[in-house]
Structure formats: C-alpha cells, structure tokens
CSV table of C-alpha atoms in Angstrom, one decimal:
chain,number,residue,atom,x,y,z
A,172,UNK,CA,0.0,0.0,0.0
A,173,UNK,CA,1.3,3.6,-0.9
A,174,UNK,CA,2.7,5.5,2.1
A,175,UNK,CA,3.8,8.9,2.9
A,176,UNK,CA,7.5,8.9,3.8
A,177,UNK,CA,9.4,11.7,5.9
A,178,UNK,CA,12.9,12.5,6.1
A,179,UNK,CA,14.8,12.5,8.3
A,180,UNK,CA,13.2,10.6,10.8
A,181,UNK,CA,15.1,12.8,13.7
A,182,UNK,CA,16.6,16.4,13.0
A,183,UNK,CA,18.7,17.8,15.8
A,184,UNK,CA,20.2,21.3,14.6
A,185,UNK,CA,20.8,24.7,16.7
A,186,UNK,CA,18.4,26.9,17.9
A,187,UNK,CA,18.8,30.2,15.3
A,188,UNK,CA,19.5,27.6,12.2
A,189,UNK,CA,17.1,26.8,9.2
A,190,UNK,CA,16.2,23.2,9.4
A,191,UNK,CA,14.1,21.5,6.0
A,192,UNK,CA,11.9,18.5,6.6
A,193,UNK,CA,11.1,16.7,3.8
A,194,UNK,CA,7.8,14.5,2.9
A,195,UNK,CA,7.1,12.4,0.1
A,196,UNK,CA,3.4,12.2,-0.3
A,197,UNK,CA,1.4,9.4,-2.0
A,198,UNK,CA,1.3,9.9,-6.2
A,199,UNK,CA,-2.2,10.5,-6.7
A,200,UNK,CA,-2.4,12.5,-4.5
A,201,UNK,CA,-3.5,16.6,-4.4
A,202,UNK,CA,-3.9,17.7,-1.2
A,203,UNK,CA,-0.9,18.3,1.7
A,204,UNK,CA,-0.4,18.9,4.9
A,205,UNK,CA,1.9,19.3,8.0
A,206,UNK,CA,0.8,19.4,11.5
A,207,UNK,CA,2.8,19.5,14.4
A,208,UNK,CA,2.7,17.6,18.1
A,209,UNK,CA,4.9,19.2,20.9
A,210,UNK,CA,5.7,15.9,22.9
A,211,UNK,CA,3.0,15.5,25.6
A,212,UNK,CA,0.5,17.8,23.5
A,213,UNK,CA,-2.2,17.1,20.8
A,214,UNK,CA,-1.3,17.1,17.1
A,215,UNK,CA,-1.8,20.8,15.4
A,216,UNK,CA,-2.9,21.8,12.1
A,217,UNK,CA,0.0,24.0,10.3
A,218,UNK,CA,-0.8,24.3,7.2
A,219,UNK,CA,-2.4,23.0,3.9
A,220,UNK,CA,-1.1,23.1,0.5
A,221,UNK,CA,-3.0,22.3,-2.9
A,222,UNK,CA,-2.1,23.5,-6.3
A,223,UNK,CA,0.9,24.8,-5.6
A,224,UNK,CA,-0.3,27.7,-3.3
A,225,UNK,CA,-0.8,27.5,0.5
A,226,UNK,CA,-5.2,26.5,0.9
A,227,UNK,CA,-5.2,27.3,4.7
A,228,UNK,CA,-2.4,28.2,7.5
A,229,UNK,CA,-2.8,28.2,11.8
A,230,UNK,CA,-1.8,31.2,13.9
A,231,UNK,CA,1.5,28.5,14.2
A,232,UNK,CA,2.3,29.0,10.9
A,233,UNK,CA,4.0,32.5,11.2
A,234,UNK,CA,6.8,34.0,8.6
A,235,UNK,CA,9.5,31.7,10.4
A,236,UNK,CA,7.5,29.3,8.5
A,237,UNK,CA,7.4,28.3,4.7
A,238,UNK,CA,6.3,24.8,2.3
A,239,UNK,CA,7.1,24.0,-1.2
A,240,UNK,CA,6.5,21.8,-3.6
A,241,UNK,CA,10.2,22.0,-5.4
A,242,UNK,CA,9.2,19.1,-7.4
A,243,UNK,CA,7.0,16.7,-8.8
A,244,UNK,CA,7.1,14.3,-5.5
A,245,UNK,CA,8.7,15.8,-2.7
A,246,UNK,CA,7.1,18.5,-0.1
A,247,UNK,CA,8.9,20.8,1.9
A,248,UNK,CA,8.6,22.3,5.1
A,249,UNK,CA,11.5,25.0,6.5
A,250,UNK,CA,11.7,26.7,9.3
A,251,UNK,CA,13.4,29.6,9.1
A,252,UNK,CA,15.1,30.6,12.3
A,253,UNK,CA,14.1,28.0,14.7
A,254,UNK,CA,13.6,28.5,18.4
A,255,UNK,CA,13.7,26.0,21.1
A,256,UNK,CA,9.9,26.0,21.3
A,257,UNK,CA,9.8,24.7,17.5
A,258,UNK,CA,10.9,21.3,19.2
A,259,UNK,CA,8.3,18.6,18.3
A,260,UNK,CA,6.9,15.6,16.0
A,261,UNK,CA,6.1,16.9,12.6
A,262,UNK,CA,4.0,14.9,10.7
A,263,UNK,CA,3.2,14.9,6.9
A,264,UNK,CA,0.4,14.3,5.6
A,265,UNK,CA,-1.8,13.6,2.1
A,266,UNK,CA,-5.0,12.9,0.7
A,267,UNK,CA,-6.7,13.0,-2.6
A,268,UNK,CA,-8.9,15.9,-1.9
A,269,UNK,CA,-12.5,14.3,-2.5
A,270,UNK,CA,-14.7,14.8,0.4
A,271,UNK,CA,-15.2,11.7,2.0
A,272,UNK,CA,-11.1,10.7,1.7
A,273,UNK,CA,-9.0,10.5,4.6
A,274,UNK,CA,-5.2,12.5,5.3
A,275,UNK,CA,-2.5,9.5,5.0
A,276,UNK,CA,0.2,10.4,7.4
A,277,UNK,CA,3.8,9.9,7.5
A,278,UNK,CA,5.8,8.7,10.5
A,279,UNK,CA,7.0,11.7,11.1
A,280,UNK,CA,10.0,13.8,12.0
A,281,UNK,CA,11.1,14.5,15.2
A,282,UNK,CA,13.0,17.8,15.5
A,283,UNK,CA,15.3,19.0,18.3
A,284,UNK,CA,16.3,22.2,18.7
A,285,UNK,CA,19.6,22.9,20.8
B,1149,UNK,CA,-14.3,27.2,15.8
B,1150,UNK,CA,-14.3,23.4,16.3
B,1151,UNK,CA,-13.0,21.4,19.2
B,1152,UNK,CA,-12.7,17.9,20.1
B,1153,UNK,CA,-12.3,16.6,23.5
B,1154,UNK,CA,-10.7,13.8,25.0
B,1155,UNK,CA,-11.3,13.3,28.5
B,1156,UNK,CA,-9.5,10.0,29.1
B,1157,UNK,CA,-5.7,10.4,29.3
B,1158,UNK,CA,-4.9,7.2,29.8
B,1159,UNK,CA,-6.9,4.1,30.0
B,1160,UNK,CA,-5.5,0.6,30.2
B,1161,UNK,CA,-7.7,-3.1,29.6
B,1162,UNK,CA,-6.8,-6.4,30.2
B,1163,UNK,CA,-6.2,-8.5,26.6
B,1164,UNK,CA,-9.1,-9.9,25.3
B,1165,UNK,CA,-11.4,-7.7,27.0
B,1166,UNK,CA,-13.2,-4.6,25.5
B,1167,UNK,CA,-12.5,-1.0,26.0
B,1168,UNK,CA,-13.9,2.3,24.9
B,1169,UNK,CA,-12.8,5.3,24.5
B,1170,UNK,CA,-14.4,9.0,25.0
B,1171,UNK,CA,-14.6,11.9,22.4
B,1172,UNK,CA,-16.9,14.8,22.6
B,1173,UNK,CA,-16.7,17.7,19.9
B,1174,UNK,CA,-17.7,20.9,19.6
B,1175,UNK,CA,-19.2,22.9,16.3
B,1176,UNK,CA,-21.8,24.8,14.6
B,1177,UNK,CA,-21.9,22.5,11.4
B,1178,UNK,CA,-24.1,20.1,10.4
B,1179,UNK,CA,-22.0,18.2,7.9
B,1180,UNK,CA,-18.6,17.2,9.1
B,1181,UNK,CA,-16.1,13.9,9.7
B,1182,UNK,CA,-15.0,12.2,12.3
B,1183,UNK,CA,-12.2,10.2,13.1
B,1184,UNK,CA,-10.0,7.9,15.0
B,1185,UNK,CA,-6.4,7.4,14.9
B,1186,UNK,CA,-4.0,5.3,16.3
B,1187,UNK,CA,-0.7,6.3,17.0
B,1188,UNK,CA,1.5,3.1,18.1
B,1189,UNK,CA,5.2,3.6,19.3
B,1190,UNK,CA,6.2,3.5,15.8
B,1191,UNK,CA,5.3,7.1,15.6
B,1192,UNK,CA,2.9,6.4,12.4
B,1193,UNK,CA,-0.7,7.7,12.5
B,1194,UNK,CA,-2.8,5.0,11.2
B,1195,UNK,CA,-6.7,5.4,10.6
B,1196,UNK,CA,-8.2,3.4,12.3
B,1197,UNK,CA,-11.9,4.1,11.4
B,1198,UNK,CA,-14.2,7.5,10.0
B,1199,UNK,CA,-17.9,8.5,10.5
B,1200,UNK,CA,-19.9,10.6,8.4
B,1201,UNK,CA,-22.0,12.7,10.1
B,1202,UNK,CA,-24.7,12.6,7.8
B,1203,UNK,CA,-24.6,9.0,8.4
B,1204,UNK,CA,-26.8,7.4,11.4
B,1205,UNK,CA,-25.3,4.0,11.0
B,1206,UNK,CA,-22.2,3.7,13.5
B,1207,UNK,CA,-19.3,2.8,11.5
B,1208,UNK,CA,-17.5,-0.9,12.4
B,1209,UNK,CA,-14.1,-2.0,11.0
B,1210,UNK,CA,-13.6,-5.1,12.4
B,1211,UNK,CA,-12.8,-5.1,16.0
B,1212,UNK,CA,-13.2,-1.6,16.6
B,1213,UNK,CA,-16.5,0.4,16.2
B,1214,UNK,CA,-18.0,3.8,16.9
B,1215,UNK,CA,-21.1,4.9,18.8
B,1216,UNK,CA,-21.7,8.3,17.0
B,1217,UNK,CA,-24.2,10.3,19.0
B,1218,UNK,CA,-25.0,13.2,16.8
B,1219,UNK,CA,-27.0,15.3,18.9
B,1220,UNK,CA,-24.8,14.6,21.9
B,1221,UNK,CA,-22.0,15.3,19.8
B,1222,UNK,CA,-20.1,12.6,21.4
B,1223,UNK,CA,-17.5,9.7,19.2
B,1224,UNK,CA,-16.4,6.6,21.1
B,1225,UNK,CA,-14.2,4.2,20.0
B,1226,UNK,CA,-14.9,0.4,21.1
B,1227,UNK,CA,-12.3,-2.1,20.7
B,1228,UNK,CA,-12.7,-5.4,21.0
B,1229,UNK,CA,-10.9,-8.5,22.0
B,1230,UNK,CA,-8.3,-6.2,22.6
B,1231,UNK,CA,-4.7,-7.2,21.6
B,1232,UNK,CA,-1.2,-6.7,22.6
B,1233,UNK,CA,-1.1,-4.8,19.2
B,1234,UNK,CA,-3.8,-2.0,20.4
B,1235,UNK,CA,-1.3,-0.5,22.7
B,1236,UNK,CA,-1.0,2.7,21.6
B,1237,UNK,CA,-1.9,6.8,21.2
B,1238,UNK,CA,-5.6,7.2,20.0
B,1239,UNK,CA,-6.4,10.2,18.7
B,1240,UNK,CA,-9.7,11.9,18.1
B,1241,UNK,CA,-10.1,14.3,14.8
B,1242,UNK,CA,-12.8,16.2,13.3
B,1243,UNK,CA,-12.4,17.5,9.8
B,1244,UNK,CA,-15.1,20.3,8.0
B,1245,UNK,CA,-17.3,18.6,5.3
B,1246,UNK,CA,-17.1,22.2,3.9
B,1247,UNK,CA,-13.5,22.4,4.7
B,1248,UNK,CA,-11.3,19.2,3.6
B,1249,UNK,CA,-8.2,21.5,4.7
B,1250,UNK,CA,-8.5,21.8,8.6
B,1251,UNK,CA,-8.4,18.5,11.0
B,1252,UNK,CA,-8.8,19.2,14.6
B,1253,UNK,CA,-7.2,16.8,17.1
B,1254,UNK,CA,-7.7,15.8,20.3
B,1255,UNK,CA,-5.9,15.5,23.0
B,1256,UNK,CA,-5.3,11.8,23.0
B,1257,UNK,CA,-5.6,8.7,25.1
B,1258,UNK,CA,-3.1,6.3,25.6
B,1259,UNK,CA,-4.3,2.5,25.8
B,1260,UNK,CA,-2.0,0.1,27.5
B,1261,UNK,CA,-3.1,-3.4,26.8
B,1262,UNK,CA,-2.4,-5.7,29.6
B,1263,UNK,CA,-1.2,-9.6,28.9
C-alpha cells in the first residue's frame, strides 16, 4: 500500500538555524499537509497546501515558517530561524482531496532544537 | 471554531477484553467527519476508522467500532478482544465537510493493553 514517507526521521540542529523537513506524499495525491505535536500535547494543524499555493495556514504558521513543492514528488517544510519552542513531531500528511477521503500520514520527523 | 475533546488520558484493559474510548466535539456545522487514529510507538498515525455525520449507521471495521451520538456530539471508540497490538496513542479528529483542509485533534488517550 502507498505510504507517505518523511525525512529524516530525527533532525537535531541549533536553535537560530534553518532546518528542511522533507515528505514524500502518495502519487495520486492533491492535497498536503503538515501538523505539528509538541511531545506531551495534541497534534496541530499548520498548514495546507493544494495546487501549488498554501489552501489554509494556523496562527502557528508564522513568517519563520514556509512549504514548497520544489518538485513533482517531494514537499517541503522550513523553518526559518528556529527557536527551542519549534521542538516537536512533525508529521506529513496527504490525501486526494475528494470529500469523503482521509489525510494518510507519514511517521514523522522529530525535530530537536539545541 | 471546532474542538474535540478527549477526557481520558490514559486508559489501560486487560487482553481480550473490551474497552472504549471517549470523544466529545464541539461545532456549529451540520456536515462534518469524524475520526479515530492510532498512533503506536512507531510514531505512524494509522486510521483506524471514519464516521460521516450525515450517516446514522455507526461505522465498524472489524474489532473496533463507533457509537456516534449526533445530537450529543459525542464519538467513542470500542475495541474489542483487545490485543497486545492496540497498545498505543488514539487520537480523536474532526475535519469540516465544507473544509477538507482543517483537522482538529484531540488530546489523545493512551491504551495500554495488559497480557
């Protein structure tokens, strides 16, 4: 069965550096998301991405924070200038966009800020 | 704005047995989703099972099952025969029918599954 991978599965970099977490959604698919899950807490809605332009973003998902689609296949999340509190689980996700069709999730990343 | 509520931390059953597990959301719409997922060890969010509102039958996907109270707004999870395997995060998520972009989580519950 398809699956959405992420890469890496742990990202440890210093607090002030630009870190890029990378997901590889399912083919078919149109629709993408990341959401985020401070260790402890709930998973958060970031942001969604279709057609190459950002569908919806959270009060998160300030101007530290960007996605792309660079490619075909892969999408991107970066993080500007990250802060300690940016420490969490991100998680991928996709789905093909029709109503009644679930997100597919990857395993996530988990990213550590120093 | 929509919220979803889980009021069980942590819950723990005995193999075998059957457990359930609590949700209770909050919204304004009439048309929406609902959904549980399981979030093992592995770190990989799995569905596990979806409801459509508009539905009245309670969805069932083997050993686990829903009872979907609309008016109550309330979305439990029953597992049953529960397995070494069930051990894990479950999370609760509603999602818009007029907004596929937005999923709201809960808080989670973790299930420990005792031999």
């Amino acid at each position: 069965e398809p699956e959405v991978t992420q890469t890496p599965s742990h990202q440890v970099t210093q607090m002030g550096q630009e870190v890029i977490l990378r997901c590889v959604p399912i083919s078919n698919h149109l629709y993408f998301y990341w959401y985020r899950q401070i260790l402890g807490q709930k998973v958060e809605f970031l942001v969604s991405f279709y057609n190459n332009e950002i569908s919806e973003k959270s009060e998160i998902f300030d101007d530290q924070f960007s996605v792309e689609r660079p490619d075909g296949s892969n999408f991107t999340l970066k993080i500007r200038s990250t802060k300690l509190e940016d420490s969490a689980m991100y998680f991928c996700a996709s789905s093909t966009g029709g109503e009644n069709q679930p997100q597919h999730f990857g395993d996530g990343t988990r990213l550590s800020i120093l | 704005a929509q919220t979803v509520t889980q009021s069980q931390p942590e819950m723990s059953v005995q193999e075998a047995e059957t457990v359930t597990l609590s949700c209770t959301y909050d919204t304004s719409e009439s048309d929406y989703y609902l959904f549980w997922y399981k979030q093992p060890p592995s770190r990989q969010m799995i569905l596990v099972i979806r409801q459509e509102a508009y539905k009245q039958q309670n969805a069932t996907e083997n050993r686990f099952s829903v009872n979907f109270q609309k008016a109550a707004k309330s979305f439990s999870l029953k597992i049953s025969d529960s397995q070494l395997g069930d051990a894990a995060m479950y999370f609760c998520a509603y999602r818009s029918w007029y907004n596929n972009n937005d999923m709201r989580f809960g808080a989670g519950t973790r299930l420990t599954v005792k031999p």
